[in-house]
PDB file of C-alpha atoms and ligand atoms in Angstrom:
ATOM      1  CA  MET A 607     -36.078  17.857 -19.015  1.00  0.00           C
ATOM      2  CA  ARG A 608     -34.580  15.659 -16.339  1.00  0.00           C
ATOM      3  CA  ASN A 609     -36.500  16.091 -13.125  1.00  0.00           C
ATOM      4  CA  HIS A 610     -34.152  14.044 -11.010  1.00  0.00           C
ATOM      5  CA  GLN A 611     -30.530  14.254 -10.046  1.00  0.00           C
ATOM      6  CA  ARG A 612     -27.881  12.158 -11.631  1.00  0.00           C
ATOM      7  CA  GLY A 613     -27.084   9.090  -9.534  1.00  0.00           C
ATOM      8  CA  LYS A 614     -23.788   8.594  -7.769  1.00  0.00           C
ATOM      9  CA  LEU A 615     -21.127   6.140  -8.701  1.00  0.00           C
ATOM     10  CA  TYR A 616     -19.547   4.063  -5.947  1.00  0.00           C
ATOM     11  CA  VAL A 617     -16.535   1.828  -6.333  1.00  0.00           C
ATOM     12  CA  ILE A 618     -16.073  -0.912  -3.773  1.00  0.00           C
ATOM     13  CA  SER A 619     -12.695  -2.634  -3.774  1.00  0.00           C
ATOM     14  CA  GLY A 620     -10.549  -4.622  -1.436  1.00  0.00           C
ATOM     15  CA  PRO A 621      -8.405  -7.713  -1.272  1.00  0.00           C
ATOM     16  CA  SER A 622      -9.875 -11.014  -2.282  1.00  0.00           C
ATOM     17  CA  GLY A 623     -11.657 -12.477   0.748  1.00  0.00           C
ATOM     18  CA  ALA A 624     -12.228  -9.123   2.458  1.00  0.00           C
ATOM     19  CA  GLY A 625     -15.952  -9.651   1.914  1.00  0.00           C
ATOM     20  CA  LYS A 626     -16.726  -6.939  -0.633  1.00  0.00           C
ATOM     21  CA  GLY A 627     -18.985  -9.217  -2.671  1.00  0.00           C
ATOM     22  CA  THR A 628     -21.123 -10.092   0.341  1.00  0.00           C
ATOM     23  CA  ILE A 629     -21.323  -6.449   1.400  1.00  0.00           C
ATOM     24  CA  CYS A 630     -22.332  -5.347  -2.113  1.00  0.00           C
ATOM     25  CA  LYS A 631     -25.051  -7.999  -2.321  1.00  0.00           C
ATOM     26  CA  ALA A 632     -26.387  -6.841   1.040  1.00  0.00           C
ATOM     27  CA  ILE A 633     -26.760  -3.217  -0.040  1.00  0.00           C
ATOM     28  CA  ALA A 634     -27.789  -3.618  -3.673  1.00  0.00           C
ATOM     29  CA  GLY A 635     -31.446  -3.465  -4.651  1.00  0.00           C
ATOM     30  CA  LYS A 636     -32.339  -1.054  -1.836  1.00  0.00           C
ATOM     31  CA  ASP A 637     -32.149   2.726  -1.546  1.00  0.00           C
ATOM     32  CA  ASN A 638     -31.966   3.213  -5.292  1.00  0.00           C
ATOM     33  CA  ILE A 639     -28.695   1.271  -5.463  1.00  0.00           C
ATOM     34  CA  GLU A 640     -27.855  -0.997  -8.374  1.00  0.00           C
ATOM     35  CA  LEU A 641     -24.894  -3.259  -8.824  1.00  0.00           C
ATOM     36  CA  SER A 642     -23.094  -3.076 -12.163  1.00  0.00           C
ATOM     37  CA  ILE A 643     -22.606  -6.447 -13.861  1.00  0.00           C
ATOM     38  CA  SER A 644     -19.064  -6.899 -15.119  1.00  0.00           C
ATOM     39  CA  MET A 645     -17.766  -8.757 -18.104  1.00  0.00           C
ATOM     40  CA  THR A 646     -15.111 -11.410 -17.508  1.00  0.00           C
ATOM     41  CA  THR A 647     -13.112 -14.022 -19.336  1.00  0.00           C
ATOM     42  CA  ARG A 648     -13.001 -16.328 -16.310  1.00  0.00           C
ATOM     43  CA  ASN A 649     -15.075 -19.486 -16.253  1.00  0.00           C
ATOM     44  CA  PRO A 650     -18.344 -19.422 -14.329  1.00  0.00           C
ATOM     45  CA  ARG A 651     -18.171 -20.924 -10.842  1.00  0.00           C
ATOM     46  CA  PRO A 652     -20.890 -23.403  -9.876  1.00  0.00           C
ATOM     47  CA  GLY A 653     -24.179 -21.529  -9.463  1.00  0.00           C
ATOM     48  CA  GLU A 654     -23.076 -18.377 -11.273  1.00  0.00           C
ATOM     49  CA  ILE A 655     -25.483 -17.118 -13.909  1.00  0.00           C
ATOM     50  CA  HIS A 656     -24.591 -15.312 -17.134  1.00  0.00           C
ATOM     51  CA  GLY A 657     -26.097 -11.820 -17.069  1.00  0.00           C
ATOM     52  CA  LYS A 658     -26.633 -11.895 -13.306  1.00  0.00           C
ATOM     53  CA  ASP A 659     -23.246 -12.515 -11.722  1.00  0.00           C
ATOM     54  CA  TYR A 660     -21.147 -11.660 -14.758  1.00  0.00           C
ATOM     55  CA  PHE A 661     -21.315 -11.503 -18.512  1.00  0.00           C
ATOM     56  CA  PHE A 662     -19.016 -14.390 -19.325  1.00  0.00           C
ATOM     57  CA  ALA A 663     -17.060 -13.810 -22.507  1.00  0.00           C
ATOM     58  CA  THR A 664     -14.244 -15.319 -24.512  1.00  0.00           C
ATOM     59  CA  LYS A 665     -10.957 -13.483 -24.670  1.00  0.00           C
ATOM     60  CA  GLU A 666     -11.730 -12.457 -28.274  1.00  0.00           C
ATOM     61  CA  GLU A 667     -15.115 -11.038 -27.288  1.00  0.00           C
ATOM     62  CA  PHE A 668     -13.521  -9.176 -24.404  1.00  0.00           C
ATOM     63  CA  LEU A 669     -10.775  -7.678 -26.591  1.00  0.00           C
ATOM     64  CA  ASP A 670     -13.401  -6.694 -29.137  1.00  0.00           C
ATOM     65  CA  ASN A 671     -15.295  -4.803 -26.406  1.00  0.00           C
ATOM     66  CA  ILE A 672     -12.121  -2.981 -25.397  1.00  0.00           C
ATOM     67  CA  GLU A 673     -11.470  -2.012 -29.003  1.00  0.00           C
ATOM     68  CA  LYS A 674     -15.003  -0.705 -29.462  1.00  0.00           C
ATOM     69  CA  GLY A 675     -14.644   1.432 -26.330  1.00  0.00           C
ATOM     70  CA  ASN A 676     -17.491  -0.392 -24.601  1.00  0.00           C
ATOM     71  CA  LEU A 677     -15.724  -0.702 -21.252  1.00  0.00           C
ATOM     72  CA  LEU A 678     -15.482   2.054 -18.667  1.00  0.00           C
ATOM     73  CA  GLU A 679     -12.435   0.343 -17.182  1.00  0.00           C
ATOM     74  CA  TYR A 680     -10.831  -3.064 -17.353  1.00  0.00           C
ATOM     75  CA  ALA A 681      -8.039  -4.998 -15.718  1.00  0.00           C
ATOM     76  CA  THR A 682      -6.406  -8.377 -15.625  1.00  0.00           C
ATOM     77  CA  VAL A 683      -6.889  -9.961 -12.224  1.00  0.00           C
ATOM     78  CA  TYR A 684      -5.236 -13.317 -11.508  1.00  0.00           C
ATOM     79  CA  GLU A 685      -4.901 -14.098 -15.214  1.00  0.00           C
ATOM     80  CA  ASN A 686      -8.493 -13.299 -16.147  1.00  0.00           C
ATOM     81  CA  MET A 687      -9.826 -10.121 -17.655  1.00  0.00           C
ATOM     82  CA  TYR A 688     -12.603  -8.124 -16.010  1.00  0.00           C
ATOM     83  CA  GLY A 689     -14.293  -4.951 -17.189  1.00  0.00           C
ATOM     84  CA  THR A 690     -17.253  -2.662 -16.550  1.00  0.00           C
ATOM     85  CA  PRO A 691     -19.738  -2.227 -19.428  1.00  0.00           C
ATOM     86  CA  LYS A 692     -19.869   1.530 -19.918  1.00  0.00           C
ATOM     87  CA  ASP A 693     -23.311   2.214 -21.412  1.00  0.00           C
ATOM     88  CA  ALA A 694     -25.203   0.315 -18.724  1.00  0.00           C
ATOM     89  CA  VAL A 695     -23.509   2.320 -15.964  1.00  0.00           C
ATOM     90  CA  ILE A 696     -23.961   5.700 -17.652  1.00  0.00           C
ATOM     91  CA  SER A 697     -27.634   5.138 -18.422  1.00  0.00           C
ATOM     92  CA  LYS A 698     -28.354   4.034 -14.844  1.00  0.00           C
ATOM     93  CA  LEU A 699     -26.627   7.153 -13.486  1.00  0.00           C
ATOM     94  CA  GLU A 700     -28.585   9.333 -15.900  1.00  0.00           C
ATOM     95  CA  ARG A 701     -31.815   7.752 -14.722  1.00  0.00           C
ATOM     96  CA  GLY A 702     -30.857   8.865 -11.222  1.00  0.00           C
ATOM     97  CA  ARG A 703     -29.838   5.444  -9.942  1.00  0.00           C
ATOM     98  CA  ASN A 704     -26.833   5.021  -7.669  1.00  0.00           C
ATOM     99  CA  VAL A 705     -24.468   2.445  -9.108  1.00  0.00           C
ATOM    100  CA  ILE A 706     -21.922   0.250  -7.347  1.00  0.00           C
ATOM    101  CA  LEU A 707     -18.927  -1.172  -9.133  1.00  0.00           C
ATOM    102  CA  GLU A 708     -17.410  -4.087  -7.246  1.00  0.00           C
ATOM    103  CA  ILE A 709     -14.066  -4.037  -8.967  1.00  0.00           C
ATOM    104  CA  ASP A 710     -10.388  -4.435  -8.235  1.00  0.00           C
ATOM    105  CA  ILE A 711      -8.130  -1.574  -7.222  1.00  0.00           C
ATOM    106  CA  GLN A 712      -6.521  -1.099 -10.662  1.00  0.00           C
ATOM    107  CA  GLY A 713     -10.037  -0.641 -12.059  1.00  0.00           C
ATOM    108  CA  GLY A 714     -11.039   1.653  -9.191  1.00  0.00           C
ATOM    109  CA  LEU A 715      -8.129   3.966  -9.943  1.00  0.00           C
ATOM    110  CA  GLN A 716      -9.079   4.099 -13.648  1.00  0.00           C
ATOM    111  CA  VAL A 717     -12.634   5.070 -12.704  1.00  0.00           C
ATOM    112  CA  LYS A 718     -11.393   7.807 -10.351  1.00  0.00           C
ATOM    113  CA  LYS A 719      -9.342   9.283 -13.196  1.00  0.00           C
ATOM    114  CA  LEU A 720     -12.235   9.222 -15.660  1.00  0.00           C
ATOM    115  CA  MET A 721     -14.937  10.216 -13.221  1.00  0.00           C
ATOM    116  CA  PRO A 722     -13.377  12.096 -10.310  1.00  0.00           C
ATOM    117  CA  GLU A 723     -16.803  12.443  -8.711  1.00  0.00           C
ATOM    118  CA  ALA A 724     -16.913   8.663  -8.110  1.00  0.00           C
ATOM    119  CA  ILE A 725     -16.745   7.650  -4.449  1.00  0.00           C
ATOM    120  CA  LEU A 726     -14.194   4.959  -3.705  1.00  0.00           C
ATOM    121  CA  ILE A 727     -14.630   2.660  -0.714  1.00  0.00           C
ATOM    122  CA  PHE A 728     -11.940   0.205   0.351  1.00  0.00           C
ATOM    123  CA  ILE A 729     -12.953  -2.906   2.296  1.00  0.00           C
ATOM    124  CA  LEU A 730     -10.202  -4.192   4.578  1.00  0.00           C
ATOM    125  CA  PRO A 731      -9.917  -7.540   6.371  1.00  0.00           C
ATOM    126  CA  PRO A 732      -9.368  -7.291  10.153  1.00  0.00           C
ATOM    127  CA  SER A 733      -5.964  -8.995   9.714  1.00  0.00           C
ATOM    128  CA  LEU A 734      -3.972 -11.010   7.217  1.00  0.00           C
ATOM    129  CA  ALA A 735      -4.427 -14.128   9.371  1.00  0.00           C
ATOM    130  CA  ILE A 736      -8.225 -13.764   9.284  1.00  0.00           C
ATOM    131  CA  LEU A 737      -8.095 -13.183   5.539  1.00  0.00           C
ATOM    132  CA  ARG A 738      -6.210 -16.456   5.098  1.00  0.00           C
ATOM    133  CA  GLU A 739      -8.813 -18.291   7.205  1.00  0.00           C
ATOM    134  CA  ARG A 740     -11.621 -16.838   5.071  1.00  0.00           C
ATOM    135  CA  LEU A 741      -9.975 -17.728   1.783  1.00  0.00           C
ATOM    136  CA  VAL A 742      -9.327 -21.299   2.955  1.00  0.00           C
ATOM    137  CA  GLY A 743     -12.851 -21.554   4.391  1.00  0.00           C
ATOM    138  CA  ARG A 744     -14.729 -20.501   1.276  1.00  0.00           C
ATOM    139  CA  GLN A 745     -13.174 -23.354  -0.706  1.00  0.00           C
ATOM    140  CA  THR A 746     -13.362 -21.626  -4.076  1.00  0.00           C
ATOM    141  CA  ASP A 747      -9.616 -21.476  -4.693  1.00  0.00           C
ATOM    142  CA  SER A 748      -6.727 -23.922  -4.665  1.00  0.00           C
ATOM    143  CA  PRO A 749      -3.964 -23.509  -2.030  1.00  0.00           C
ATOM    144  CA  GLU A 750      -1.633 -22.059  -4.704  1.00  0.00           C
ATOM    145  CA  VAL A 751      -4.224 -19.462  -5.734  1.00  0.00           C
ATOM    146  CA  ILE A 752      -4.799 -18.571  -2.070  1.00  0.00           C
ATOM    147  CA  GLU A 753      -1.072 -18.007  -1.514  1.00  0.00           C
ATOM    148  CA  LYS A 754      -0.910 -15.848  -4.632  1.00  0.00           C
ATOM    149  CA  ARG A 755      -3.867 -13.760  -3.478  1.00  0.00           C
ATOM    150  CA  LEU A 756      -2.393 -13.322   0.012  1.00  0.00           C
ATOM    151  CA  ALA A 757       0.949 -12.266  -1.418  1.00  0.00           C
ATOM    152  CA  GLU A 758      -0.851  -9.610  -3.467  1.00  0.00           C
ATOM    153  CA  THR A 759      -2.887  -8.332  -0.508  1.00  0.00           C
ATOM    154  CA  LEU A 760      -0.308  -6.050   1.058  1.00  0.00           C
ATOM    155  CA  ASN A 761       0.439  -4.427  -2.319  1.00  0.00           C
ATOM    156  CA  GLU A 762      -3.276  -3.702  -2.675  1.00  0.00           C
ATOM    157  CA  ILE A 763      -3.573  -2.319   0.847  1.00  0.00           C
ATOM    158  CA  LYS A 764      -0.688   0.041   0.115  1.00  0.00           C
ATOM    159  CA  LEU A 765      -2.968   1.792  -2.395  1.00  0.00           C
ATOM    160  CA  LEU A 766      -5.507   2.628   0.306  1.00  0.00           C
ATOM    161  CA  GLY A 767      -4.487   6.304   0.183  1.00  0.00           C
ATOM    162  CA  GLU A 768      -6.053   6.626  -3.286  1.00  0.00           C
ATOM    163  CA  TYR A 769      -9.483   5.756  -1.881  1.00  0.00           C
ATOM    164  CA  ASP A 770     -11.991   8.056  -0.176  1.00  0.00           C
ATOM    165  CA  TYR A 771     -13.256   5.763   2.596  1.00  0.00           C
ATOM    166  CA  TYR A 772     -12.291   2.517   4.264  1.00  0.00           C
ATOM    167  CA  VAL A 773     -14.349  -0.055   6.136  1.00  0.00           C
ATOM    168  CA  VAL A 774     -12.864  -2.938   8.122  1.00  0.00           C
ATOM    169  CA  ASN A 775     -15.019  -5.998   7.640  1.00  0.00           C
ATOM    170  CA  ASP A 776     -14.848  -7.699  11.006  1.00  0.00           C
ATOM    171  CA  GLU A 777     -18.546  -8.244  11.674  1.00  0.00           C
ATOM    172  CA  LEU A 778     -20.478  -8.347   8.410  1.00  0.00           C
ATOM    173  CA  GLU A 779     -23.532  -6.491   9.717  1.00  0.00           C
ATOM    174  CA  GLU A 780     -21.397  -3.668  11.055  1.00  0.00           C
ATOM    175  CA  ALA A 781     -19.472  -3.413   7.810  1.00  0.00           C
ATOM    176  CA  VAL A 782     -22.714  -3.292   5.813  1.00  0.00           C
ATOM    177  CA  SER A 783     -24.085  -0.517   7.981  1.00  0.00           C
ATOM    178  CA  ALA A 784     -20.798   1.394   7.736  1.00  0.00           C
ATOM    179  CA  VAL A 785     -21.000   1.287   3.922  1.00  0.00           C
ATOM    180  CA  LYS A 786     -24.674   2.309   4.062  1.00  0.00           C
ATOM    181  CA  GLY A 787     -23.647   5.181   6.355  1.00  0.00           C
ATOM    182  CA  ILE A 788     -21.135   6.403   3.767  1.00  0.00           C
ATOM    183  CA  ILE A 789     -23.763   6.233   1.003  1.00  0.00           C
ATOM    184  CA  ASP A 790     -26.246   8.042   3.199  1.00  0.00           C
ATOM    185  CA  ALA A 791     -23.750  10.800   4.041  1.00  0.00           C
ATOM    186  CA  GLU A 792     -22.800  11.211   0.366  1.00  0.00           C
ATOM    187  CA  ALA A 793     -26.484  11.643  -0.495  1.00  0.00           C
ATOM    188  CA  ARG A 794     -26.590  14.625   1.849  1.00  0.00           C
ATOM    189  CA  ARG A 795     -23.646  16.506   0.399  1.00  0.00           C
ATOM    190  CA  VAL A 796     -24.584  20.168   0.219  1.00  0.00           C
ATOM    191  CA  PRO A 797     -22.953  21.020  -3.152  1.00  0.00           C
ATOM    192  CA  ASP A 798     -25.300  18.582  -4.912  1.00  0.00           C
ATOM    193  CA  LYS A 799     -28.346  19.425  -2.948  1.00  0.00           C
ATOM    194  CA  VAL A 800     -28.152  23.154  -2.423  1.00  0.00           C
ATOM    195  CA  LYS A 801     -30.356  24.167  -5.367  1.00  0.00           C
ATOM    196  CA  PRO A 802     -33.177  21.663  -4.870  1.00  0.00           C
ATOM    197  CA  ILE A 803     -33.233  22.285  -1.124  1.00  0.00           C
ATOM    198  CA  ILE A 804     -33.364  26.082  -1.374  1.00  0.00           C
ATOM    199  CA  GLY A 805     -35.889  25.706  -4.227  1.00  0.00           C
ATOM    200  CA  ARG A 806     -38.200  23.719  -1.987  1.00  0.00           C
ATOM    201  CA  TYR A 807     -38.238  26.514   0.622  1.00  0.00           C
ATOM    202  CA  GLU A 808     -38.609  29.179  -2.041  1.00  0.00           C
ATOM    203  CA  ARG A 809     -41.612  27.389  -3.544  1.00  0.00           C
ATOM    204  CA  GLU A 810     -43.152  27.030  -0.118  1.00  0.00           C
ATOM    205  CA  LYS A 811     -42.817  30.780   0.402  1.00  0.00           C
ATOM    206  CA  GLY A 812     -44.374  31.411  -3.025  1.00  0.00           C
ATOM    207  CA  GLU A 813     -41.208  32.700  -4.583  1.00  0.00           C
ATOM    208  CA  THR A 814     -40.356  31.349  -7.985  1.00  0.00           C
ATOM    209  CA  GLU A 815     -36.953  30.005  -8.895  1.00  0.00           C
TER     210      GLU A 815
HETATM  211  P1  LIG B 654     -13.851 -13.043  -8.890  1.00  0.00           P
HETATM  212  O1  LIG B 654     -13.177 -13.822  -9.986  1.00  0.00           O
HETATM  213  O2  LIG B 654     -13.499 -13.578  -7.523  1.00  0.00           O
HETATM  214  O3  LIG B 654     -15.330 -12.895  -9.120  1.00  0.00           O
HETATM  215  O4  LIG B 654     -13.254 -11.563  -8.956  1.00  0.00           O
HETATM  216  C1  LIG B 654     -11.876 -11.373  -8.885  1.00  0.00           C
HETATM  217  C2  LIG B 654     -11.572  -9.899  -8.750  1.00  0.00           C
HETATM  218  O5  LIG B 654     -11.972  -9.192  -9.928  1.00  0.00           O
HETATM  219  C3  LIG B 654     -12.276  -9.216  -7.586  1.00  0.00           C
HETATM  220  O6  LIG B 654     -11.318  -8.399  -6.915  1.00  0.00           O
HETATM  221  C4  LIG B 654     -13.308  -8.352  -8.263  1.00  0.00           C
HETATM  222  O7  LIG B 654     -13.597  -7.200  -7.503  1.00  0.00           O
HETATM  223  C5  LIG B 654     -12.605  -8.008  -9.545  1.00  0.00           C
HETATM  224  N1  LIG B 654     -13.548  -7.565 -10.594  1.00  0.00           N
HETATM  225  C6  LIG B 654     -14.795  -8.034 -10.854  1.00  0.00           C
HETATM  226  N2  LIG B 654     -15.356  -7.360 -11.863  1.00  0.00           N
HETATM  227  C7  LIG B 654     -14.455  -6.420 -12.248  1.00  0.00           C
HETATM  228  C8  LIG B 654     -14.465  -5.391 -13.256  1.00  0.00           C
HETATM  229  O8  LIG B 654     -15.412  -5.177 -13.999  1.00  0.00           O
HETATM  230  N3  LIG B 654     -13.330  -4.639 -13.349  1.00  0.00           N
HETATM  231  C9  LIG B 654     -12.238  -4.814 -12.552  1.00  0.00           C
HETATM  232  N4  LIG B 654     -11.208  -4.010 -12.712  1.00  0.00           N
HETATM  233  N5  LIG B 654     -12.211  -5.772 -11.594  1.00  0.00           N
HETATM  234  C10 LIG B 654     -13.295  -6.558 -11.451  1.00  0.00           C
END
């Protein structure tokens, strides 16, 4: 018998450069939170490690995984394919771990459909001008890619209404604590907790469940 509760699934999305990756890295590893490792067909960036940052795959391998039903969701983002390995996520949740998917909005909406209990958090930049500065500053993308990403940003933000929570990432520390606050509040939802909480008081009083 399982003596722990199933973990919760969080989706963190937002426009490129909004800082979702940094926020996820800051909260993962603590408070029973694990980050899911996605599969992608894009090339590794300098310093990225296979199996840690992503599972890097060829297009054929990726399509094979789709066909076998191994992906919880997948999407094409800026010409590369990205997807969430299903079994790893499900087994973590069953072991009572909370799992974070740092995925794009198309993927987030697929997850919400499949698992309506998932909690979707949208990370917003303080402004489009600041987003541009960040994208230019991080020097990972060419000017053409940056323009493409900025052009896509407003379309992404228009889907905010599909998400459960939003956090504006102005100051990183504040954004991290806002996301932690959401996770903390979700952990205290009464519908999930009502039985174990009442059970604890019943046991204390000597009543059996
Ligand atoms: P990057 O190439 O910068 O690492 O990621 C590009 C975009 O792909 C980001 O918006 C990121 O959140 C998204 N992404 C990463 N992994 C996944 C995934 O497994 N599924 C989906 N749908 N998007 C992903």
